[in-house]
């Protein structure tokens, strides 16, 4: 069985206002997340399309609560 290691790291996501994202030509990498700072909506990149052409990610309240339970233990 492989040894398990814990890494103490932090991730920083792309973060800007909805207006700035609407005018952006940034193509997000596949799986890369970007957040609208003013609306708190977010999208995941596909490696092909700019932010404005991607669909918003959807999460329901139960999923959000589960994430908060793990993150704020």
mmCIF file of C-alpha atoms in Angstrom:
data_model
loop_
_atom_site.group_PDB
_atom_site.id
_atom_site.type_symbol
_atom_site.label_atom_id
_atom_site.label_comp_id
_atom_site.label_asym_id
_atom_site.label_seq_id
_atom_site.Cartn_x
_atom_site.Cartn_y
_atom_site.Cartn_z
ATOM 1 C CA UNK A 1 0.000 0.000 0.000
ATOM 2 C CA UNK A 2 1.310 3.466 -0.891
ATOM 3 C CA UNK A 3 2.411 5.807 1.844
ATOM 4 C CA UNK A 4 0.083 8.745 2.462
ATOM 5 C CA UNK A 5 1.590 12.210 2.846
ATOM 6 C CA UNK A 6 -0.125 15.387 3.947
ATOM 7 C CA UNK A 7 0.954 18.573 2.216
ATOM 8 C CA UNK A 8 0.325 21.954 3.784
ATOM 9 C CA UNK A 9 -0.557 24.056 0.728
ATOM 10 C CA UNK A 10 -2.847 26.876 -0.287
ATOM 11 C CA UNK A 11 -4.551 27.359 -3.627
ATOM 12 C CA UNK A 12 -5.425 30.724 -5.081
ATOM 13 C CA UNK A 13 -8.141 30.866 -7.731
ATOM 14 C CA UNK A 14 -8.594 33.511 -10.400
ATOM 15 C CA UNK A 15 -10.806 36.224 -8.905
ATOM 16 C CA UNK A 16 -12.233 39.394 -10.476
ATOM 17 C CA UNK A 17 -15.470 41.337 -10.893
ATOM 18 C CA UNK A 18 -18.212 40.166 -13.259
ATOM 19 C CA UNK A 19 -17.634 43.225 -15.454
ATOM 20 C CA UNK A 20 -13.912 42.548 -15.755
ATOM 21 C CA UNK A 21 -14.534 38.881 -16.563
ATOM 22 C CA UNK A 22 -17.051 39.894 -19.245
ATOM 23 C CA UNK A 23 -14.326 41.930 -20.944
ATOM 24 C CA UNK A 24 -11.551 39.395 -20.389
ATOM 25 C CA UNK A 25 -9.858 37.377 -23.120
ATOM 26 C CA UNK A 26 -8.419 34.855 -20.640
ATOM 27 C CA UNK A 27 -8.945 31.215 -21.603
ATOM 28 C CA UNK A 28 -9.143 29.139 -18.438
ATOM 29 C CA UNK A 29 -7.282 25.846 -18.385
ATOM 30 C CA UNK A 30 -9.389 22.692 -18.299
ATOM 31 C CA UNK A 31 -10.641 22.363 -14.715
ATOM 32 C CA UNK A 32 -9.313 25.771 -13.654
ATOM 33 C CA UNK A 33 -11.787 27.741 -11.528
ATOM 34 C CA UNK A 34 -12.452 31.475 -11.742
ATOM 35 C CA UNK A 35 -14.719 33.454 -9.421
ATOM 36 C CA UNK A 36 -16.676 36.673 -9.826
ATOM 37 C CA UNK A 37 -15.789 38.632 -6.699
ATOM 38 C CA UNK A 38 -18.982 40.689 -6.655
ATOM 39 C CA UNK A 39 -21.532 37.965 -7.478
ATOM 40 C CA UNK A 40 -19.688 34.963 -5.929
ATOM 41 C CA UNK A 41 -20.603 32.957 -9.061
ATOM 42 C CA UNK A 42 -17.882 30.774 -10.546
ATOM 43 C CA UNK A 43 -16.992 28.845 -13.657
ATOM 44 C CA UNK A 44 -14.612 26.042 -14.577
ATOM 45 C CA UNK A 45 -12.466 26.316 -17.669
ATOM 46 C CA UNK A 46 -12.400 23.869 -20.548
ATOM 47 C CA UNK A 47 -9.112 25.004 -22.103
ATOM 48 C CA UNK A 48 -10.898 26.393 -25.156
ATOM 49 C CA UNK A 49 -13.334 29.167 -24.229
ATOM 50 C CA UNK A 50 -13.004 32.561 -22.566
ATOM 51 C CA UNK A 51 -14.770 33.098 -19.228
ATOM 52 C CA UNK A 52 -17.827 34.835 -20.668
ATOM 53 C CA UNK A 53 -18.538 31.893 -22.986
ATOM 54 C CA UNK A 54 -18.519 29.284 -20.206
ATOM 55 C CA UNK A 55 -21.542 28.230 -18.152
ATOM 56 C CA UNK A 56 -21.687 29.012 -14.452
ATOM 57 C CA UNK A 57 -21.027 26.093 -12.136
ATOM 58 C CA UNK A 58 -24.056 25.034 -10.126
ATOM 59 C CA UNK A 59 -24.116 23.794 -6.584
ATOM 60 C CA UNK A 60 -27.085 23.275 -4.310
ATOM 61 C CA UNK A 61 -27.310 24.196 -0.624
ATOM 62 C CA UNK A 62 -26.729 20.626 0.603
ATOM 63 C CA UNK A 63 -23.489 20.400 -1.416
ATOM 64 C CA UNK A 64 -22.382 23.792 -0.125
ATOM 65 C CA UNK A 65 -23.114 22.774 3.481
ATOM 66 C CA UNK A 66 -21.085 19.578 3.034
ATOM 67 C CA UNK A 67 -18.115 21.573 1.726
ATOM 68 C CA UNK A 68 -18.343 24.024 4.625
ATOM 69 C CA UNK A 69 -18.457 21.136 7.113
ATOM 70 C CA UNK A 70 -15.177 19.798 5.741
ATOM 71 C CA UNK A 71 -13.450 23.160 5.367
ATOM 72 C CA UNK A 72 -14.365 24.664 8.727
ATOM 73 C CA UNK A 73 -13.790 21.776 11.090
#
